[in-house]
PDB file of C-alpha atoms in Angstrom:
ATOM      1  CA  MET A   1     -25.962 -22.726 -97.935  1.00 49.00           C
ATOM      2  CA  GLN A   2     -26.497 -26.482 -99.140  1.00 50.00           C
ATOM      3  CA  VAL A   3     -29.663 -27.899 -97.690  1.00 53.00           C
ATOM      4  CA  ALA A   4     -30.555 -31.576 -97.989  1.00 54.00           C
ATOM      5  CA  LYS A   5     -33.540 -31.992-100.578  1.00 55.00           C
ATOM      6  CA  PRO A   6     -36.701 -32.162 -98.579  1.00 56.00           C
ATOM      7  CA  VAL A   7     -39.169 -33.396-101.147  1.00 54.00           C
ATOM      8  CA  GLY A   8     -39.338 -36.310-103.671  1.00 54.00           C
ATOM      9  CA  ARG A   9     -38.021 -39.854-103.066  1.00 54.00           C
ATOM     10  CA  ASN A  10     -35.867 -38.941 -99.906  1.00 54.00           C
ATOM     11  CA  ALA A  11     -38.636 -36.982 -98.303  1.00 55.00           C
ATOM     12  CA  PRO A  12     -39.918 -39.665 -95.875  1.00 57.00           C
ATOM     13  CA  ALA A  13     -36.398 -39.900 -94.198  1.00 64.00           C
ATOM     14  CA  LEU A  14     -36.287 -36.155 -93.750  1.00 80.00           C
ATOM     15  CA  LYS A  15     -39.969 -35.534 -92.655  1.00 86.00           C
ATOM     16  CA  TYR A  16     -39.178 -36.077 -88.780  1.00 88.00           C
ATOM     17  CA  ASP A  17     -36.099 -33.729 -89.092  1.00 90.00           C
ATOM     18  CA  ILE A  18     -38.366 -30.888 -90.790  1.00 91.00           C
ATOM     19  CA  LEU A  19     -41.076 -31.445 -88.096  1.00 93.00           C
ATOM     20  CA  SER A  20     -38.364 -31.248 -85.361  1.00 93.00           C
ATOM     21  CA  ALA A  21     -37.039 -27.943 -86.743  1.00 93.00           C
ATOM     22  CA  LEU A  22     -40.657 -26.542 -87.044  1.00 95.00           C
ATOM     23  CA  ALA A  23     -41.443 -27.566 -83.304  1.00 96.00           C
ATOM     24  CA  VAL A  24     -38.052 -26.055 -81.915  1.00 95.00           C
ATOM     25  CA  HIS A  25     -38.415 -22.951 -84.153  1.00 95.00           C
ATOM     26  CA  ALA A  26     -42.004 -22.365 -82.636  1.00 95.00           C
ATOM     27  CA  LEU A  27     -40.926 -22.884 -79.017  1.00 95.00           C
ATOM     28  CA  SER A  28     -38.159 -20.316 -79.559  1.00 93.00           C
ATOM     29  CA  GLY A  29     -40.774 -17.614 -80.432  1.00 92.00           C
ATOM     30  CA  ASP A  30     -43.737 -15.896 -79.062  1.00 93.00           C
ATOM     31  CA  LYS A  31     -47.347 -17.238 -78.974  1.00 94.00           C
ATOM     32  CA  HIS A  32     -48.085 -15.814 -82.364  1.00 93.00           C
ATOM     33  CA  ARG A  33     -45.273 -17.831 -83.983  1.00 93.00           C
ATOM     34  CA  GLN A  34     -46.282 -20.906 -82.028  1.00 96.00           C
ATOM     35  CA  ARG A  35     -49.906 -20.716 -83.172  1.00 96.00           C
ATOM     36  CA  SER A  36     -48.809 -20.207 -86.847  1.00 95.00           C
ATOM     37  CA  VAL A  37     -46.301 -23.114 -86.785  1.00 96.00           C
ATOM     38  CA  LEU A  38     -48.840 -25.410 -85.054  1.00 97.00           C
ATOM     39  CA  ARG A  39     -51.416 -24.634 -87.788  1.00 97.00           C
ATOM     40  CA  ILE A  40     -49.021 -25.388 -90.645  1.00 96.00           C
ATOM     41  CA  THR A  41     -47.779 -28.572 -88.813  1.00 96.00           C
ATOM     42  CA  ALA A  42     -51.391 -29.709 -88.550  1.00 96.00           C
ATOM     43  CA  LEU A  43     -51.790 -29.273 -92.280  1.00 96.00           C
ATOM     44  CA  ILE A  44     -48.588 -31.287 -93.044  1.00 94.00           C
ATOM     45  CA  THR A  45     -49.278 -34.159 -90.707  1.00 94.00           C
ATOM     46  CA  THR A  46     -53.005 -34.496 -91.717  1.00 95.00           C
ATOM     47  CA  ARG A  47     -53.070 -33.801 -95.425  1.00 93.00           C
ATOM     48  CA  TYR A  48     -49.782 -33.270 -97.083  1.00 93.00           C
ATOM     49  CA  ASN A  49     -48.286 -35.657 -99.731  1.00 91.00           C
ATOM     50  CA  TRP A  50     -44.582 -35.762 -99.123  1.00 87.00           C
ATOM     51  CA  ARG A  51     -43.608 -37.335-102.447  1.00 84.00           C
ATOM     52  CA  SER A  52     -45.676 -35.183-104.869  1.00 87.00           C
ATOM     53  CA  ASN A  53     -45.373 -31.998-102.523  1.00 88.00           C
ATOM     54  CA  GLU A  54     -49.208 -31.323-102.790  1.00 91.00           C
ATOM     55  CA  LEU A  55     -51.629 -30.280-100.039  1.00 93.00           C
ATOM     56  CA  SER A  56     -55.126 -30.637-101.356  1.00 94.00           C
ATOM     57  CA  ILE A  57     -57.652 -29.074 -98.984  1.00 94.00           C
ATOM     58  CA  GLY A  58     -60.345 -26.531 -98.913  1.00 93.00           C
ATOM     59  CA  ARG A  59     -60.783 -23.431 -96.716  1.00 93.00           C
ATOM     60  CA  GLU A  60     -63.721 -25.138 -94.902  1.00 94.00           C
ATOM     61  CA  GLU A  61     -61.799 -28.114 -94.070  1.00 96.00           C
ATOM     62  CA  ILE A  62     -58.789 -26.110 -92.860  1.00 96.00           C
ATOM     63  CA  ALA A  63     -61.094 -24.035 -90.646  1.00 97.00           C
ATOM     64  CA  ARG A  64     -62.390 -27.252 -89.083  1.00 97.00           C
ATOM     65  CA  LEU A  65     -58.860 -28.635 -88.461  1.00 96.00           C
ATOM     66  CA  TRP A  66     -57.781 -25.389 -86.921  1.00 97.00           C
ATOM     67  CA  SER A  67     -60.964 -24.789 -84.954  1.00 97.00           C
ATOM     68  CA  VAL A  68     -61.359 -21.352 -86.381  1.00 96.00           C
ATOM     69  CA  ASN A  69     -63.611 -19.455 -88.903  1.00 96.00           C
ATOM     70  CA  GLU A  70     -62.824 -19.114 -92.597  1.00 95.00           C
ATOM     71  CA  ARG A  71     -61.772 -15.502 -92.316  1.00 95.00           C
ATOM     72  CA  THR A  72     -58.964 -16.630 -89.968  1.00 96.00           C
ATOM     73  CA  VAL A  73     -57.970 -19.244 -92.410  1.00 95.00           C
ATOM     74  CA  LYS A  74     -57.745 -16.675 -95.317  1.00 93.00           C
ATOM     75  CA  ARG A  75     -55.726 -14.387 -93.174  1.00 93.00           C
ATOM     76  CA  GLU A  76     -53.374 -17.218 -91.905  1.00 94.00           C
ATOM     77  CA  MET A  77     -52.895 -18.542 -95.330  1.00 92.00           C
ATOM     78  CA  ALA A  78     -51.962 -15.303 -96.771  1.00 87.00           C
ATOM     79  CA  LYS A  79     -49.302 -14.893 -93.985  1.00 87.00           C
ATOM     80  CA  LEU A  80     -47.854 -18.300 -94.786  1.00 89.00           C
ATOM     81  CA  ARG A  81     -47.724 -17.308 -98.549  1.00 85.00           C
ATOM     82  CA  SER A  82     -46.061 -14.128 -97.723  1.00 79.00           C
ATOM     83  CA  ALA A  83     -43.392 -15.914 -95.807  1.00 81.00           C
ATOM     84  CA  GLY A  84     -42.818 -18.168 -98.714  1.00 81.00           C
ATOM     85  CA  TRP A  85     -43.828 -21.452 -96.850  1.00 89.00           C
ATOM     86  CA  ILE A  86     -46.958 -22.168 -98.903  1.00 89.00           C
ATOM     87  CA  ALA A  87     -47.905 -21.427-102.491  1.00 86.00           C
ATOM     88  CA  VAL A  88     -50.996 -22.148-104.670  1.00 85.00           C
ATOM     89  CA  LYS A  89     -50.154 -24.796-107.193  1.00 84.00           C
ATOM     90  CA  ARG A  90     -53.653 -25.069-108.586  1.00 85.00           C
ATOM     91  CA  PRO A  91     -56.496 -22.689-107.420  1.00 85.00           C
ATOM     92  CA  ALA A  92     -59.879 -23.972-106.389  1.00 86.00           C
ATOM     93  CA  ALA A  93     -62.412 -24.464-109.199  1.00 84.00           C
ATOM     94  CA  ARG A  94     -66.052 -25.623-109.227  1.00 84.00           C
ATOM     95  CA  GLY A  95     -66.092 -29.141-107.578  1.00 84.00           C
ATOM     96  CA  ARG A  96     -62.433 -29.183-106.781  1.00 90.00           C
ATOM     97  CA  VAL A  97     -60.520 -27.739-103.743  1.00 92.00           C
ATOM     98  CA  ALA A  98     -57.203 -25.666-104.057  1.00 90.00           C
ATOM     99  CA  VAL A  99     -53.916 -27.617-104.295  1.00 92.00           C
ATOM    100  CA  TYR A 100     -51.026 -25.950-102.494  1.00 92.00           C
ATOM    101  CA  GLU A 101     -47.204 -26.703-102.509  1.00 90.00           C
ATOM    102  CA  ILE A 102     -45.192 -26.421 -99.312  1.00 90.00           C
ATOM    103  CA  ASP A 103     -41.744 -24.920 -99.754  1.00 86.00           C
ATOM    104  CA  LEU A 104     -39.919 -27.187 -97.266  1.00 85.00           C
ATOM    105  CA  LYS A 105     -36.639 -25.845 -98.255  1.00 81.00           C
ATOM    106  CA  GLN A 106     -37.627 -22.274 -97.271  1.00 82.00           C
ATOM    107  CA  ILE A 107     -38.924 -23.540 -94.088  1.00 88.00           C
ATOM    108  CA  LEU A 108     -35.469 -25.272 -93.279  1.00 84.00           C
ATOM    109  CA  LEU A 109     -33.745 -21.940 -94.143  1.00 81.00           C
ATOM    110  CA  ASP A 110     -36.011 -20.051 -91.888  1.00 85.00           C
ATOM    111  CA  THR A 111     -35.329 -22.388 -89.007  1.00 89.00           C
ATOM    112  CA  VAL A 112     -31.606 -22.665 -89.419  1.00 85.00           C
ATOM    113  CA  ASP A 113     -31.181 -20.543 -86.162  1.00 86.00           C
ATOM    114  CA  VAL A 114     -32.472 -23.560 -84.115  1.00 91.00           C
ATOM    115  CA  TRP A 115     -30.515 -26.301 -85.754  1.00 90.00           C
ATOM    116  CA  ARG A 116     -27.763 -26.016 -83.329  1.00 87.00           C
ATOM    117  CA  VAL A 117     -30.255 -26.414 -80.350  1.00 92.00           C
ATOM    118  CA  ILE A 118     -31.340 -29.659 -81.795  1.00 92.00           C
ATOM    119  CA  GLY A 119     -27.709 -30.773 -82.163  1.00 90.00           C
ATOM    120  CA  THR A 120     -24.551 -30.821 -84.320  1.00 86.00           C
ATOM    121  CA  ASP A 121     -25.710 -34.119 -85.756  1.00 85.00           C
ATOM    122  CA  PHE A 122     -28.790 -32.401 -87.118  1.00 86.00           C
ATOM    123  CA  GLN A 123     -26.943 -29.543 -88.501  1.00 82.00           C
ATOM    124  CA  GLU A 124     -24.520 -31.988 -90.356  1.00 81.00           C
ATOM    125  CA  ARG A 125     -27.383 -34.099 -91.626  1.00 78.00           C
ATOM    126  CA  MET A 126     -29.447 -31.016 -92.933  1.00 78.00           C
ATOM    127  CA  GLN A 127     -26.492 -29.461 -94.773  1.00 71.00           C
ATOM    128  CA  GLN A 128     -25.126 -32.499 -96.352  1.00 64.00           C
ATOM    129  CA  GLU A 129     -25.188 -33.057-100.122  1.00 52.00           C
ATOM    130  CA  PRO A 130     -27.723 -35.459-101.542  1.00 48.00           C
ATOM    131  CA  ALA A 131     -26.163 -38.748-102.439  1.00 47.00           C
ATOM    132  CA  GLU A 132     -25.167 -38.980-106.287  1.00 46.00           C
ATOM    133  CA  ASP A 133     -25.787 -41.937-108.547  1.00 43.00           C
ATOM    134  CA  ASN A 134     -22.373 -43.688-108.892  1.00 44.00           C
ATOM    135  CA  ASN A 135     -22.985 -44.525-112.552  1.00 44.00           C
ATOM    136  CA  VAL A 136     -23.242 -40.748-113.391  1.00 43.00           C
ATOM    137  CA  VAL A 137     -19.962 -38.964-114.320  1.00 39.00           C
ATOM    138  CA  PRO A 138     -20.032 -35.512-112.562  1.00 41.00           C
ATOM    139  CA  PHE A 139     -19.408 -32.443-114.674  1.00 37.00           C
ATOM    140  CA  GLN A 140     -16.930 -29.772-113.738  1.00 41.00           C
ATOM    141  CA  PRO A 141     -19.001 -27.424-111.633  1.00 42.00           C
ATOM    142  CA  LYS A 142     -19.497 -23.786-112.917  1.00 46.00           C
ATOM    143  CA  PRO A 143     -17.842 -20.925-110.841  1.00 46.00           C
ATOM    144  CA  ALA A 144     -20.518 -19.551-108.481  1.00 53.00           C
ATOM    145  CA  ILE A 145     -21.927 -16.123-109.415  1.00 60.00           C
ATOM    146  CA  PRO A 146     -22.280 -13.770-106.507  1.00 62.00           C
ATOM    147  CA  PRO A 147     -25.609 -12.013-106.029  1.00 60.00           C
ATOM    148  CA  PRO A 148     -25.735  -8.133-106.378  1.00 61.00           C
ATOM    149  CA  GLN A 149     -24.710  -6.072-103.388  1.00 65.00           C
ATOM    150  CA  GLY A 150     -26.433  -2.992-102.339  1.00 64.00           C
ATOM    151  CA  GLU A 151     -29.010  -1.493 -99.771  1.00 74.00           C
ATOM    152  CA  ASP A 152     -31.688  -0.832-102.475  1.00 88.00           C
ATOM    153  CA  VAL A 153     -34.810  -3.178-102.252  1.00 92.00           C
ATOM    154  CA  TRP A 154     -34.082  -5.080-105.453  1.00 93.00           C
ATOM    155  CA  ALA A 155     -30.538  -5.849-104.604  1.00 92.00           C
ATOM    156  CA  GLN A 156     -31.890  -7.299-101.224  1.00 92.00           C
ATOM    157  CA  VAL A 157     -34.603  -9.147-103.109  1.00 93.00           C
ATOM    158  CA  GLN A 158     -31.970 -10.780-105.410  1.00 92.00           C
ATOM    159  CA  GLU A 159     -29.912 -11.615-102.424  1.00 91.00           C
ATOM    160  CA  ILE A 160     -32.920 -13.490-100.760  1.00 90.00           C
ATOM    161  CA  LEU A 161     -33.585 -15.260-104.050  1.00 91.00           C
ATOM    162  CA  HIS A 162     -29.916 -16.329-104.541  1.00 89.00           C
ATOM    163  CA  ASN A 163     -29.706 -17.636-100.913  1.00 86.00           C
ATOM    164  CA  ARG A 164     -32.844 -19.604-101.333  1.00 83.00           C
ATOM    165  CA  ASP A 165     -31.551 -21.437-104.465  1.00 84.00           C
ATOM    166  CA  PRO A 166     -28.289 -20.371-106.178  1.00 85.00           C
ATOM    167  CA  GLU A 167     -28.751 -22.389-109.220  1.00 82.00           C
ATOM    168  CA  LEU A 168     -32.137 -21.317-109.925  1.00 85.00           C
ATOM    169  CA  TRP A 169     -31.265 -17.776-109.391  1.00 89.00           C
ATOM    170  CA  SER A 170     -28.163 -18.074-111.728  1.00 86.00           C
ATOM    171  CA  SER A 171     -30.474 -19.480-114.374  1.00 84.00           C
ATOM    172  CA  TRP A 172     -33.390 -17.296-114.196  1.00 88.00           C
ATOM    173  CA  PHE A 173     -33.777 -14.420-111.439  1.00 92.00           C
ATOM    174  CA  ARG A 174     -30.494 -12.805-112.064  1.00 90.00           C
ATOM    175  CA  HIS A 175     -31.458 -11.793-115.522  1.00 90.00           C
ATOM    176  CA  LEU A 176     -34.432  -9.684-114.225  1.00 93.00           C
ATOM    177  CA  ASN A 177     -34.306  -6.060-113.510  1.00 93.00           C
ATOM    178  CA  GLU A 178     -36.835  -3.897-111.463  1.00 94.00           C
ATOM    179  CA  ALA A 179     -38.497  -1.331-113.762  1.00 94.00           C
ATOM    180  CA  GLU A 180     -41.165   0.119-111.270  1.00 94.00           C
ATOM    181  CA  ARG A 181     -42.309  -0.308-107.722  1.00 93.00           C
ATOM    182  CA  ALA A 182     -45.451   1.659-106.699  1.00 91.00           C
ATOM    183  CA  GLY A 183     -48.912   1.275-105.310  1.00 91.00           C
ATOM    184  CA  GLY A 184     -48.335  -2.236-104.021  1.00 91.00           C
ATOM    185  CA  GLN A 185     -47.222  -3.610-107.286  1.00 93.00           C
ATOM    186  CA  VAL A 186     -43.757  -4.214-108.742  1.00 94.00           C
ATOM    187  CA  THR A 187     -42.811  -4.568-112.538  1.00 95.00           C
ATOM    188  CA  LEU A 188     -39.808  -6.546-113.568  1.00 96.00           C
ATOM    189  CA  ILE A 189     -38.267  -6.692-116.918  1.00 94.00           C
ATOM    190  CA  ALA A 190     -36.986 -10.065-118.473  1.00 92.00           C
ATOM    191  CA  PRO A 191     -34.721 -10.112-121.482  1.00 89.00           C
ATOM    192  CA  SER A 192     -37.126 -12.261-123.506  1.00 85.00           C
ATOM    193  CA  ARG A 193     -40.926 -13.062-123.701  1.00 86.00           C
ATOM    194  CA  PHE A 194     -40.215 -16.722-123.056  1.00 84.00           C
ATOM    195  CA  MET A 195     -38.335 -15.978-119.880  1.00 88.00           C
ATOM    196  CA  ALA A 196     -40.925 -13.406-118.576  1.00 89.00           C
ATOM    197  CA  ASP A 197     -43.818 -15.783-119.133  1.00 88.00           C
ATOM    198  CA  TYR A 198     -41.984 -18.875-117.602  1.00 86.00           C
ATOM    199  CA  ILE A 199     -40.960 -17.105-114.400  1.00 89.00           C
ATOM    200  CA  ALA A 200     -44.440 -15.546-114.149  1.00 89.00           C
ATOM    201  CA  GLN A 201     -45.970 -18.973-114.613  1.00 86.00           C
ATOM    202  CA  LYS A 202     -43.663 -20.997-112.213  1.00 85.00           C
ATOM    203  CA  TRP A 203     -42.283 -18.648-109.496  1.00 86.00           C
ATOM    204  CA  PRO A 204     -44.266 -15.528-108.827  1.00 88.00           C
ATOM    205  CA  ALA A 205     -44.987 -16.729-105.238  1.00 86.00           C
ATOM    206  CA  ARG A 206     -41.285 -17.074-104.548  1.00 88.00           C
ATOM    207  CA  VAL A 207     -40.486 -13.526-105.962  1.00 92.00           C
ATOM    208  CA  LEU A 208     -43.337 -11.975-103.922  1.00 90.00           C
ATOM    209  CA  ALA A 209     -42.264 -13.792-100.697  1.00 88.00           C
ATOM    210  CA  ALA A 210     -38.735 -12.338-101.277  1.00 90.00           C
ATOM    211  CA  TYR A 211     -40.281  -8.816-101.674  1.00 92.00           C
ATOM    212  CA  ALA A 212     -42.315  -9.310 -98.593  1.00 87.00           C
ATOM    213  CA  ARG A 213     -39.280  -9.683 -96.415  1.00 88.00           C
ATOM    214  CA  ILE A 214     -38.038  -6.349 -97.520  1.00 89.00           C
ATOM    215  CA  ASP A 215     -41.148  -4.234 -98.614  1.00 89.00           C
ATOM    216  CA  PRO A 216     -44.421  -5.843 -97.172  1.00 86.00           C
ATOM    217  CA  SER A 217     -46.438  -3.487 -99.073  1.00 89.00           C
ATOM    218  CA  ILE A 218     -45.667  -5.280-102.393  1.00 90.00           C
ATOM    219  CA  ARG A 219     -48.682  -7.598-103.090  1.00 88.00           C
ATOM    220  CA  ALA A 220     -48.737  -7.874-106.900  1.00 91.00           C
ATOM    221  CA  LEU A 221     -46.157  -8.795-109.547  1.00 93.00           C
ATOM    222  CA  ARG A 222     -45.798  -8.089-113.248  1.00 93.00           C
ATOM    223  CA  ILE A 223     -43.065  -9.515-115.405  1.00 94.00           C
ATOM    224  CA  GLU A 224     -42.698  -7.967-118.782  1.00 93.00           C
ATOM    225  CA  ALA A 225     -40.322  -8.644-121.758  1.00 90.00           C
ATOM    226  CA  ALA A 226     -37.693  -6.074-122.938  1.00 86.00           C
ATOM    227  CA  ASP A 227     -38.149  -7.097-126.611  1.00 68.00           C
TER     228      ASP A 227
END
């Protein structure tokens, strides 16, 4: 599914659509979903930088915004990370709060069921391709590579990663293989040391979020090189 790009230069035009999708998604669920969505909405509307996709905030300040204690913040942020909605961009250090990034595209994908409730114009707007620069000559697109099919956990994780971003999956995730899954940890094998290190640095939260949807016991990830 193609989804309009929710961050960067076009983000201000999409922010109200994203907040609308979150609100209707919350209202279609139970009180637990409504509370979680209200909490992330509060972070977005009070502290989120739409252009840089950064949320700079400490646990103490989040607790104050949510009117809860810091243990509740820790638990709720872990839940949002498992859902793939939030990831740590830069961890907290002495004198500096943590910087998070919000995966708005994953939020949009997770709220797709309520798009029709908002309206057909909303559906069309959210699924449209971003405008291209008329001075750029388009290249012939490559044929789409289908994700692996199967009932095993790794095939389902691959399908989730593919649906989230087919181009990223085709370039990186499809080259991985699952070597071991035990004790809450999964080990994946990449064909090269460069690929293993790059994926481990850039997208561990996304891979773990995909696992969390199939096997919530997985909380740690290792990526090793085959060579």
